[in-house]
Short mmCIF file of C-alpha atoms and ligand atoms in Angstrom, two decimals:
data_model
loop_
_atom_site.label_atom_id
_atom_site.label_comp_id
_atom_site.label_asym_id
_atom_site.label_seq_id
_atom_site.Cartn_x
_atom_site.Cartn_y
_atom_site.Cartn_z
CA MET A 980 0.04 0.01 0.02
CA THR A 981 1.36 3.44 -0.89
CA ILE A 982 -0.03 6.53 0.89
CA ILE A 983 0.61 10.16 0.03
CA VAL A 984 0.32 12.20 3.11
CA THR A 985 0.17 15.90 2.29
CA GLY A 986 1.17 18.41 5.04
CA GLY A 987 3.20 15.64 6.74
CA ALA A 988 5.85 18.09 7.93
CA GLY A 989 3.15 19.84 10.07
CA PHE A 990 1.73 19.09 13.49
CA ILE A 991 -1.05 16.46 12.85
CA GLY A 992 0.45 15.12 9.49
CA SER A 993 3.86 14.38 11.09
CA ASN A 994 2.20 12.46 13.89
CA PHE A 995 0.16 10.53 11.33
CA VAL A 996 3.31 9.74 9.41
CA PHE A 997 4.96 8.29 12.58
CA HIS A 998 1.76 6.39 13.47
CA MET A 999 1.52 4.76 10.03
CA LEU A 1000 5.21 3.85 9.60
CA LYS A 1001 5.14 2.24 13.08
CA LYS A 1002 1.89 0.28 12.60
CA TYR A 1003 2.25 -0.79 9.02
CA PRO A 1004 5.86 -1.78 8.34
CA ASP A 1005 4.97 -2.88 4.78
CA TYR A 1006 3.37 0.38 3.81
CA ARG A 1007 5.11 3.08 1.77
CA ILE A 1008 4.45 6.58 3.10
CA ILE A 1009 5.14 9.61 0.93
CA CYS A 1010 5.17 13.09 2.53
CA LEU A 1011 4.35 15.86 0.15
CA ASP A 1012 4.81 19.16 1.91
CA LYS A 1013 5.60 22.81 0.70
CA LEU A 1014 7.39 23.45 4.02
CA THR A 1015 5.61 26.70 4.68
CA TYR A 1016 6.43 28.48 7.98
CA ALA A 1017 4.38 25.71 9.65
CA GLY A 1018 6.27 22.88 8.14
CA ASN A 1019 9.54 21.72 9.64
CA LEU A 1020 11.88 19.06 8.18
CA SER A 1021 13.38 18.71 11.56
CA THR A 1022 10.19 17.26 12.74
CA LEU A 1023 10.59 14.36 10.44
CA LYS A 1024 14.25 13.70 11.06
CA SER A 1025 13.58 10.30 12.94
CA VAL A 1026 12.01 8.82 9.78
CA MET A 1027 14.05 10.42 6.96
CA ASP A 1028 16.29 7.26 6.72
CA ASN A 1029 13.38 4.84 6.79
CA PRO A 1030 13.30 2.92 3.46
CA ASN A 1031 9.43 3.06 3.51
CA PHE A 1032 9.43 6.83 3.75
CA ARG A 1033 9.94 9.46 1.11
CA PHE A 1034 9.76 13.27 1.52
CA VAL A 1035 8.87 15.43 -1.41
CA LYS A 1036 8.90 19.17 -1.18
CA ALA A 1037 6.14 20.47 -3.29
CA ASP A 1038 2.99 22.71 -3.26
CA ILE A 1039 -0.32 20.88 -3.48
CA CYS A 1040 -1.47 23.66 -5.89
CA ASP A 1041 1.37 22.74 -8.29
CA ARG A 1042 -0.39 20.51 -10.77
CA GLU A 1043 2.69 19.50 -12.60
CA ALA A 1044 4.57 18.47 -9.53
CA VAL A 1045 1.58 16.60 -8.08
CA TYR A 1046 0.95 14.75 -11.33
CA LYS A 1047 4.67 13.85 -11.54
CA LEU A 1048 4.59 12.35 -8.02
CA PHE A 1049 1.54 10.26 -8.99
CA GLU A 1050 3.19 8.99 -12.10
CA GLU A 1051 6.27 7.94 -9.88
CA GLU A 1052 4.50 6.48 -6.91
CA HIS A 1053 1.02 5.23 -8.10
CA PRO A 1054 -0.48 5.94 -4.68
CA ASP A 1055 -3.36 3.89 -3.34
CA ILE A 1056 -4.54 6.41 -0.83
CA VAL A 1057 -4.16 10.18 -0.49
CA VAL A 1058 -4.65 11.82 3.02
CA ASN A 1059 -4.77 15.57 2.62
CA PHE A 1060 -3.52 17.31 5.77
CA ALA A 1061 -1.88 20.17 3.93
CA ALA A 1062 -3.56 23.48 4.73
CA GLU A 1063 -3.05 27.00 6.01
CA SER A 1064 -4.36 26.13 9.48
CA HIS A 1065 -4.31 29.15 11.75
CA VAL A 1066 -7.38 31.24 12.24
CA ASP A 1067 -5.72 34.46 13.32
CA ARG A 1068 -3.51 34.39 10.12
CA SER A 1069 -6.60 33.90 8.06
CA ILE A 1070 -8.22 37.03 9.51
CA GLU A 1071 -4.99 39.04 8.62
CA ASP A 1072 -4.67 37.71 5.09
CA PRO A 1073 -7.25 35.28 3.72
CA GLY A 1074 -5.75 34.83 0.17
CA ILE A 1075 -3.29 32.03 0.80
CA PHE A 1076 -6.03 30.12 2.65
CA LEU A 1077 -8.26 30.17 -0.35
CA GLN A 1078 -5.33 29.08 -2.62
CA THR A 1079 -3.95 26.18 -0.51
CA ASN A 1080 -7.12 24.98 1.20
CA ILE A 1081 -9.46 25.14 -1.74
CA ILE A 1082 -7.36 25.04 -4.96
CA GLY A 1083 -4.96 22.70 -3.44
CA THR A 1084 -7.70 20.29 -2.46
CA ALA A 1085 -9.08 20.37 -5.99
CA THR A 1086 -5.59 19.83 -7.48
CA MET A 1087 -4.93 16.79 -5.33
CA MET A 1088 -8.40 15.30 -6.24
CA ASP A 1089 -7.83 15.97 -9.99
CA ALA A 1090 -4.65 13.87 -9.74
CA CYS A 1091 -6.69 11.22 -8.05
CA ARG A 1092 -9.29 11.23 -10.80
CA LYS A 1093 -6.55 11.20 -13.60
CA TYR A 1094 -4.51 8.43 -12.15
CA GLY A 1095 -7.04 6.45 -10.16
CA ILE A 1096 -7.09 5.93 -6.43
CA LYS A 1097 -8.55 3.66 -3.80
CA ARG A 1098 -9.36 6.43 -1.33
CA TYR A 1099 -9.01 10.26 -1.14
CA HIS A 1100 -9.33 11.36 2.46
CA GLN A 1101 -9.88 15.09 3.34
CA VAL A 1102 -8.96 16.10 6.78
CA SER A 1103 -11.39 18.82 7.72
CA THR A 1104 -12.38 20.59 10.97
CA ASP A 1105 -15.29 21.04 13.37
CA GLU A 1106 -14.96 24.83 12.55
CA VAL A 1107 -17.02 24.27 9.36
CA TYR A 1108 -20.12 23.97 11.75
CA GLY A 1109 -19.68 27.45 13.14
CA ASP A 1110 -20.11 27.73 16.92
CA LEU A 1111 -22.46 26.73 19.71
CA PRO A 1112 -23.82 28.83 22.62
CA LEU A 1113 -22.28 28.41 26.14
CA ASP A 1114 -25.73 28.05 27.71
CA ARG A 1115 -26.75 25.06 25.71
CA PRO A 1116 -24.50 22.33 26.73
CA ASP A 1117 -27.08 19.85 25.17
CA LEU A 1118 -26.12 20.97 21.71
CA LEU A 1119 -23.37 19.19 19.88
CA PHE A 1120 -22.14 19.11 16.27
CA THR A 1121 -23.27 16.12 14.34
CA GLU A 1122 -22.42 15.22 10.73
CA GLU A 1123 -25.86 16.73 9.86
CA THR A 1124 -25.30 20.06 11.52
CA PRO A 1125 -25.40 22.58 8.67
CA ILE A 1126 -22.10 24.27 7.57
CA HIS A 1127 -22.08 27.81 8.97
CA THR A 1128 -18.53 29.26 8.99
CA SER A 1129 -17.14 32.29 10.83
CA SER A 1130 -13.57 32.92 9.71
CA PRO A 1131 -11.79 32.91 6.21
CA TYR A 1132 -10.03 29.81 7.46
CA SER A 1133 -13.15 27.81 8.33
CA SER A 1134 -14.85 29.14 5.11
CA SER A 1135 -11.89 27.80 3.03
CA LYS A 1136 -12.06 24.41 4.71
CA ALA A 1137 -15.84 24.39 4.17
CA GLY A 1138 -15.22 25.21 0.47
CA ALA A 1139 -12.86 22.23 0.24
CA ASP A 1140 -15.43 19.87 1.90
CA LEU A 1141 -18.15 20.96 -0.60
CA LEU A 1142 -15.64 20.23 -3.40
CA VAL A 1143 -14.89 16.86 -2.05
CA MET A 1144 -18.55 15.95 -1.96
CA ALA A 1145 -18.97 17.28 -5.44
CA TYR A 1146 -16.12 15.14 -6.72
CA TYR A 1147 -17.69 12.20 -5.07
CA ARG A 1148 -21.03 12.74 -6.57
CA THR A 1149 -19.98 13.96 -10.04
CA TYR A 1150 -17.02 11.81 -10.78
CA GLY A 1151 -17.53 8.96 -8.26
CA LEU A 1152 -14.16 9.73 -6.64
CA PRO A 1153 -13.95 7.49 -3.60
CA CYS A 1154 -13.74 10.07 -0.89
CA THR A 1155 -14.12 10.42 2.84
CA ILE A 1156 -14.05 13.44 5.10
CA SER A 1157 -13.24 13.77 8.82
CA ARG A 1158 -14.14 16.82 10.83
CA CYS A 1159 -12.05 16.95 14.03
CA SER A 1160 -11.98 19.19 17.07
CA ASN A 1161 -8.86 20.86 18.53
CA ASN A 1162 -5.80 18.59 18.67
CA TYR A 1163 -2.89 18.99 21.03
CA GLY A 1164 0.35 17.13 21.54
CA PRO A 1165 4.00 16.98 20.27
CA TYR A 1166 5.14 19.10 17.36
CA HIS A 1167 2.18 21.55 17.72
CA PHE A 1168 3.29 24.81 16.26
CA PRO A 1169 3.75 27.41 18.97
CA GLU A 1170 1.28 30.01 17.48
CA LYS A 1171 -1.68 27.83 18.69
CA LEU A 1172 -3.08 28.21 22.17
CA ILE A 1173 -1.53 25.27 24.05
CA PRO A 1174 2.06 25.33 22.75
CA LEU A 1175 2.16 29.17 22.85
CA MET A 1176 1.13 29.15 26.48
CA ILE A 1177 3.71 26.51 27.32
CA ALA A 1178 6.57 28.26 25.54
CA ASN A 1179 5.62 31.65 26.87
CA ALA A 1180 5.22 30.32 30.46
CA LEU A 1181 8.66 28.61 30.21
CA ASN A 1182 10.11 31.95 29.11
CA ASP A 1183 8.14 33.87 31.86
CA LYS A 1184 6.46 35.89 29.14
CA PRO A 1185 2.75 37.11 29.33
CA LEU A 1186 0.04 34.59 28.47
CA PRO A 1187 -2.28 36.40 26.09
CA VAL A 1188 -5.81 35.19 26.62
CA TYR A 1189 -8.28 36.60 24.07
CA GLY A 1190 -11.44 38.33 25.47
CA GLU A 1191 -12.49 36.79 28.77
CA GLY A 1192 -11.13 33.43 28.07
CA LYS A 1193 -14.53 31.84 28.29
CA ASN A 1194 -14.42 30.22 24.80
CA VAL A 1195 -14.74 26.43 24.82
CA ARG A 1196 -12.82 24.03 22.65
CA ASP A 1197 -13.18 20.21 22.59
CA TRP A 1198 -9.46 19.09 23.01
CA LEU A 1199 -8.31 15.78 21.49
CA TYR A 1200 -4.92 14.21 21.82
CA VAL A 1201 -3.24 14.11 18.48
CA GLU A 1202 -2.52 10.32 18.51
CA ASP A 1203 -6.15 9.65 18.99
CA HIS A 1204 -6.92 11.70 15.87
CA CYS A 1205 -4.38 9.76 13.85
CA LYS A 1206 -5.89 6.42 14.99
CA ALA A 1207 -9.32 7.75 13.84
CA ILE A 1208 -8.03 8.64 10.37
CA ASP A 1209 -6.36 5.31 10.04
CA LEU A 1210 -9.68 3.60 10.80
CA ILE A 1211 -11.57 5.75 8.25
CA ILE A 1212 -9.19 5.18 5.41
CA HIS A 1213 -9.31 1.49 5.82
CA LYS A 1214 -12.85 0.91 6.99
CA GLY A 1215 -14.93 4.15 6.58
CA ARG A 1216 -17.60 4.20 3.93
CA VAL A 1217 -16.96 6.35 0.84
CA GLY A 1218 -19.03 9.46 0.54
CA GLU A 1219 -19.31 9.71 4.20
CA VAL A 1220 -18.34 12.44 6.75
CA TYR A 1221 -17.11 11.33 10.17
CA ASN A 1222 -16.85 13.67 13.16
CA ILE A 1223 -13.89 13.13 15.55
CA GLY A 1224 -13.90 14.73 19.08
CA GLY A 1225 -12.37 14.27 22.47
CA HIS A 1226 -15.54 14.39 24.78
CA ASN A 1227 -13.44 17.06 26.44
CA GLU A 1228 -14.83 20.49 26.48
CA MET A 1229 -12.65 23.03 28.27
CA ALA A 1230 -12.69 26.81 28.59
CA ASN A 1231 -9.45 28.51 27.38
CA ILE A 1232 -8.74 30.20 30.67
CA ASP A 1233 -8.93 26.77 32.48
CA ILE A 1234 -6.38 25.34 30.10
CA VAL A 1235 -4.01 28.28 30.62
CA LYS A 1236 -4.40 28.08 34.42
CA LEU A 1237 -3.69 24.29 34.27
CA ILE A 1238 -0.50 24.96 32.19
CA CYS A 1239 0.65 27.49 34.89
CA LYS A 1240 -0.08 24.91 37.59
CA GLU A 1241 1.76 22.11 35.84
CA LEU A 1242 4.80 24.28 35.15
CA GLY A 1243 4.84 25.94 38.56
CA LYS A 1244 4.38 29.46 37.03
CA PRO A 1245 2.22 32.25 38.60
CA GLU A 1246 -1.23 32.94 37.19
CA SER A 1247 -0.13 36.60 37.21
CA LEU A 1248 1.39 35.87 33.96
CA ILE A 1249 -2.08 35.68 32.41
CA THR A 1250 -2.91 38.90 30.26
CA TYR A 1251 -6.24 39.38 28.89
CA VAL A 1252 -5.96 40.90 25.35
CA LYS A 1253 -8.28 42.07 22.61
CA ASP A 1254 -10.53 39.42 21.36
CA ARG A 1255 -10.25 37.57 18.09
CA LYS A 1256 -12.56 39.03 15.40
CA GLY A 1257 -15.59 36.81 14.85
CA HIS A 1258 -14.35 34.61 17.64
CA ASP A 1259 -16.37 31.30 17.84
CA MET A 1260 -17.67 30.61 21.42
CA ARG A 1261 -17.84 26.92 21.67
CA TYR A 1262 -17.08 23.86 19.68
CA ALA A 1263 -18.36 20.34 20.78
CA ILE A 1264 -18.33 17.29 18.64
CA ASP A 1265 -20.68 14.30 18.89
CA PRO A 1266 -18.51 11.39 17.71
CA THR A 1267 -21.27 8.81 17.93
CA LYS A 1268 -21.12 7.85 14.22
CA ILE A 1269 -17.39 7.02 14.22
CA HIS A 1270 -17.81 5.06 17.54
CA ASN A 1271 -20.88 3.06 16.28
CA GLU A 1272 -19.48 2.36 12.72
CA LEU A 1273 -15.77 1.98 13.40
CA GLY A 1274 -15.43 1.40 17.06
CA TRP A 1275 -13.28 4.56 17.59
CA LEU A 1276 -13.11 6.28 21.01
CA PRO A 1277 -10.73 8.91 22.39
CA GLU A 1278 -8.29 6.91 24.55
CA THR A 1279 -6.08 9.70 26.13
CA LYS A 1280 -7.63 11.58 29.16
CA PHE A 1281 -6.80 15.31 29.02
CA ALA A 1282 -5.07 15.20 32.44
CA ASP A 1283 -2.67 12.61 31.02
CA GLY A 1284 -2.30 14.09 27.58
CA ILE A 1285 -1.45 17.61 28.76
CA LYS A 1286 1.21 16.15 31.14
CA LYS A 1287 2.72 14.21 28.26
CA THR A 1288 2.55 17.34 26.02
CA ILE A 1289 4.28 19.52 28.57
CA LYS A 1290 6.84 16.81 29.12
CA TRP A 1291 7.56 16.72 25.34
CA TYR A 1292 7.97 20.58 25.13
CA LEU A 1293 10.37 20.48 28.06
CA GLU A 1294 12.41 17.63 26.58
CA ASN A 1295 12.36 19.10 22.97
CA ARG A 1296 13.26 22.71 23.71
CA GLU A 1297 15.50 23.04 20.67
CA TRP A 1298 12.52 22.20 18.35
CA TRP A 1299 10.34 25.10 19.39
CA GLU A 1300 13.10 27.44 20.58
CA GLU A 1301 14.35 27.48 17.01
CA ILE A 1302 10.90 28.42 15.75
CA VAL A 1303 10.20 31.07 18.36
CA SER A 1304 13.59 32.68 17.68
CA GLY A 1305 13.24 33.10 13.91
CA GLU A 1306 10.68 34.78 11.56
CA TYR A 1307 8.06 33.89 14.16
CA GLN A 1308 9.26 36.91 16.29
CA ASN A 1309 7.94 39.21 13.53
CA TYR A 1310 4.69 37.43 13.48
CA TYR A 1311 4.42 37.58 17.37
CA GLU A 1312 5.16 41.35 17.35
CA LYS A 1313 2.61 42.08 14.66
CA MET A 1314 -0.17 39.90 16.22
CA TYR A 1315 0.38 40.59 19.96
CA GLY A 1316 2.52 43.77 20.01
CA ASN A 1317 -0.28 46.16 20.52
CA ARG A 1318 -3.11 44.01 21.79
P1 LIG B 967 -0.05 22.84 10.54
O1 LIG B 967 -0.29 24.21 10.13
O2 LIG B 967 0.76 22.36 11.65
O3 LIG B 967 0.60 22.01 9.18
C1 LIG B 967 0.21 22.26 7.88
C2 LIG B 967 1.26 21.56 7.03
O4 LIG B 967 0.82 21.74 5.63
C3 LIG B 967 2.74 22.21 7.09
O5 LIG B 967 3.70 21.23 7.11
C4 LIG B 967 2.76 23.03 5.83
O6 LIG B 967 4.12 23.20 5.36
C5 LIG B 967 1.99 22.21 4.90
N1 LIG B 967 1.43 22.98 3.69
C6 LIG B 967 0.80 24.22 3.86
N2 LIG B 967 0.49 24.73 2.64
C7 LIG B 967 0.85 23.70 1.76
C8 LIG B 967 0.82 23.68 0.34
N3 LIG B 967 0.27 24.61 -0.41
N4 LIG B 967 1.32 22.54 -0.21
C9 LIG B 967 1.91 21.52 0.52
N5 LIG B 967 1.96 21.66 1.90
C10 LIG B 967 1.43 22.66 2.44
O7 LIG B 967 -1.51 22.22 10.54
P2 LIG B 967 -2.15 21.02 11.48
O8 LIG B 967 -2.60 21.70 12.66
O9 LIG B 967 -1.28 19.89 11.36
O10 LIG B 967 -3.49 20.74 10.63
C11 LIG B 967 -3.45 19.69 9.69
C12 LIG B 967 -4.82 19.61 8.98
O11 LIG B 967 -5.76 19.18 10.03
C13 LIG B 967 -5.28 20.90 8.31
O12 LIG B 967 -6.00 20.61 7.17
C14 LIG B 967 -6.17 21.49 9.36
O13 LIG B 967 -7.30 22.15 8.77
C15 LIG B 967 -6.80 20.24 9.97
N6 LIG B 967 -7.22 20.21 11.46
C16 LIG B 967 -6.44 20.77 12.36
C17 LIG B 967 -6.85 20.77 13.66
C18 LIG B 967 -5.97 21.20 14.81
O14 LIG B 967 -6.39 21.24 15.98
N7 LIG B 967 -4.64 21.53 14.55
C19 LIG B 967 -8.08 20.22 14.00
C20 LIG B 967 -8.93 19.84 12.96
C21 LIG B 967 -8.55 19.87 11.69
O1 LIG B 968 -11.41 23.15 15.99
C1 LIG B 968 -10.38 22.76 15.08
C2 LIG B 968 -9.45 23.94 14.83
O2 LIG B 968 -8.65 24.04 16.02
C3 LIG B 968 -8.54 23.63 13.68
O3 LIG B 968 -9.35 23.51 12.48
C4 LIG B 968 -7.55 24.81 13.45
O4 LIG B 968 -6.62 24.53 12.38
C5 LIG B 968 -6.71 24.94 14.81
O5 LIG B 968 -5.85 25.99 14.66
C6 LIG B 968 -7.76 25.11 15.91
O6 LIG B 968 -8.41 26.39 15.80
P1 LIG B 968 -8.67 27.28 17.09
O7 LIG B 968 -8.82 28.69 16.60
O8 LIG B 968 -9.70 26.72 17.97
O9 LIG B 968 -7.17 27.12 17.81
P2 LIG B 968 -6.22 28.19 18.48
O10 LIG B 968 -5.12 27.40 19.15
O11 LIG B 968 -5.74 29.28 17.58
O12 LIG B 968 -7.12 28.90 19.62
C7 LIG B 968 -7.89 28.04 20.57
C8 LIG B 968 -8.55 28.99 21.49
O13 LIG B 968 -7.65 29.83 22.25
C9 LIG B 968 -9.41 30.06 20.74
O14 LIG B 968 -10.66 30.26 21.47
C10 LIG B 968 -8.60 31.24 20.70
C11 LIG B 968 -7.74 31.22 22.00
N1 LIG B 968 -6.52 31.80 21.92
C12 LIG B 968 -5.64 31.46 21.04
C13 LIG B 968 -4.36 32.04 20.95
C14 LIG B 968 -3.43 31.65 19.83
C15 LIG B 968 -6.14 32.72 22.93
O15 LIG B 968 -6.95 33.00 23.88
N2 LIG B 968 -4.87 33.29 22.96
C16 LIG B 968 -4.00 32.95 21.99
O16 LIG B 968 -2.88 33.60 21.97
#
C-alpha cells in the first residue's frame, strides 16, 4: 500500500506519518509538503532514513509536481492534511487560505481522478459547523449540522469539503471526510493556544488570553486523531463524513491556568488581550457515528495528555526554541505587540 500524506511536515500530518510507519511496516508513506512556515523538516528527522518513507517538497497547488509524483508512486490512498491552519493568520490575510485549502484540495483530487485511487481522504475541521452557545451544553455538532462558518480559515475548509462531496457525486471519486476538534500534543506549532502558552510560560512571558477566556474547545490528543483517520481510510464508507472529538470541552482560561499549575508558574502571567474578530464561542463534537461504525473512541484523558505534552515541550526545547527565535518573532510582534 502506498499512501501520500500531504502536510506531513506539520503538526498532525507528522504524527500521522509516525503512526502509519510504526503500525504498517509494509506500507510506503510519501510526505508531500511545501514546507511553509508551519512545516519543519526537523520534525521528520527520525523517519528520513526509513526506506518506507519518502519526503517530497512541493505545493499541493502545483499541478505539474503533483501529477509527476502520482506517475512515480502510483498511490493507493491520499490523505490531505496540507492546509493553512491558523485562524488568526486567515483574519490578517485570507488569500493564501483560499489558494492552498481550496485550489490545493481540487488539484490533489484532480490527480486522483486522472491516475485512479482507492481512497481520497480530506482532513477537515469542526470549525465548518460554526459555533455553539455556552448556555446550551446539550447541543453538539453532528455530521448533519449545517455548515455555517465564521472565519476565512473555516470558510476555506468548508469550501474544500463541498468540493470533495462534489467530486464524489460528479466523478464517483472514492472520498471520505473527517471533521475533528482541536488537537494537542507533540510538534504543535507554538502559534496555537496550548504550545504558545507552554512556550511563553517557560520563558516567563505574558500569556495572552483573548477576550474573557470563556471560549470552549473540545481538546483531543493528536495520536487519537491519527488512529481515527487510520480507521476511516481502511474501513470508513466512501462518500461519508465522520466527526472526531475528544468528549473534552474546556474553557481557554482553564487550560491556561492548568498549564501554569503544571509548570509551577504564577497565574499573574495571564494577560487578557483584545478578542479575536468573529471569535467562535464553543465547539463540541458528537462522535457517535465513528464510534458506532468503526469502534473509535478517544483513549487519552486530557489530564494525562497535557502532562505528556508539557513533558515533550520540556524535553524538545530546541525544536520550538528555533521556531520562536526566527521569523516567528515578527509574527508575534505584529499579532500581539499592541493587543
Ligand atoms: P499545520 O499548520 O501544523 O501544518 C500544515 C502543513 O501543511 C505544514 O507542514 C505546511 O508546510 C503544509 N502546507 C501548507 N500549505 C501547503 C501547500 N500549499 N502545499 C503543501 N504543503 C502545504 O496544520 P495542522 O494543525 O497539522 O493541521 C493539519 C490539517 O488538519 C489541516 O488541514 C487542518 O485544517 C486540519 N485540522 C487541524 C486541527 C488542529 O487542531 N490543529 C483540528 C482539525 C482539523
Ligand atoms: O477546532 C479545530 C481547529 O482548532 C482547527 O481547524 C484549526 O486548524 C486549529 O488551529 C484550531 O483552531 P482554534 O482557533 O480553535 O485554535 P487556537 O489554538 O488558535 O485557539 C484556541 C482558542 O484559544 C481560541 O478560542 C482562541 C484562543 N486563543 C488562541 C491564541 C493563539 C487565545 O486566547 N490566545 C492565543 O494567543
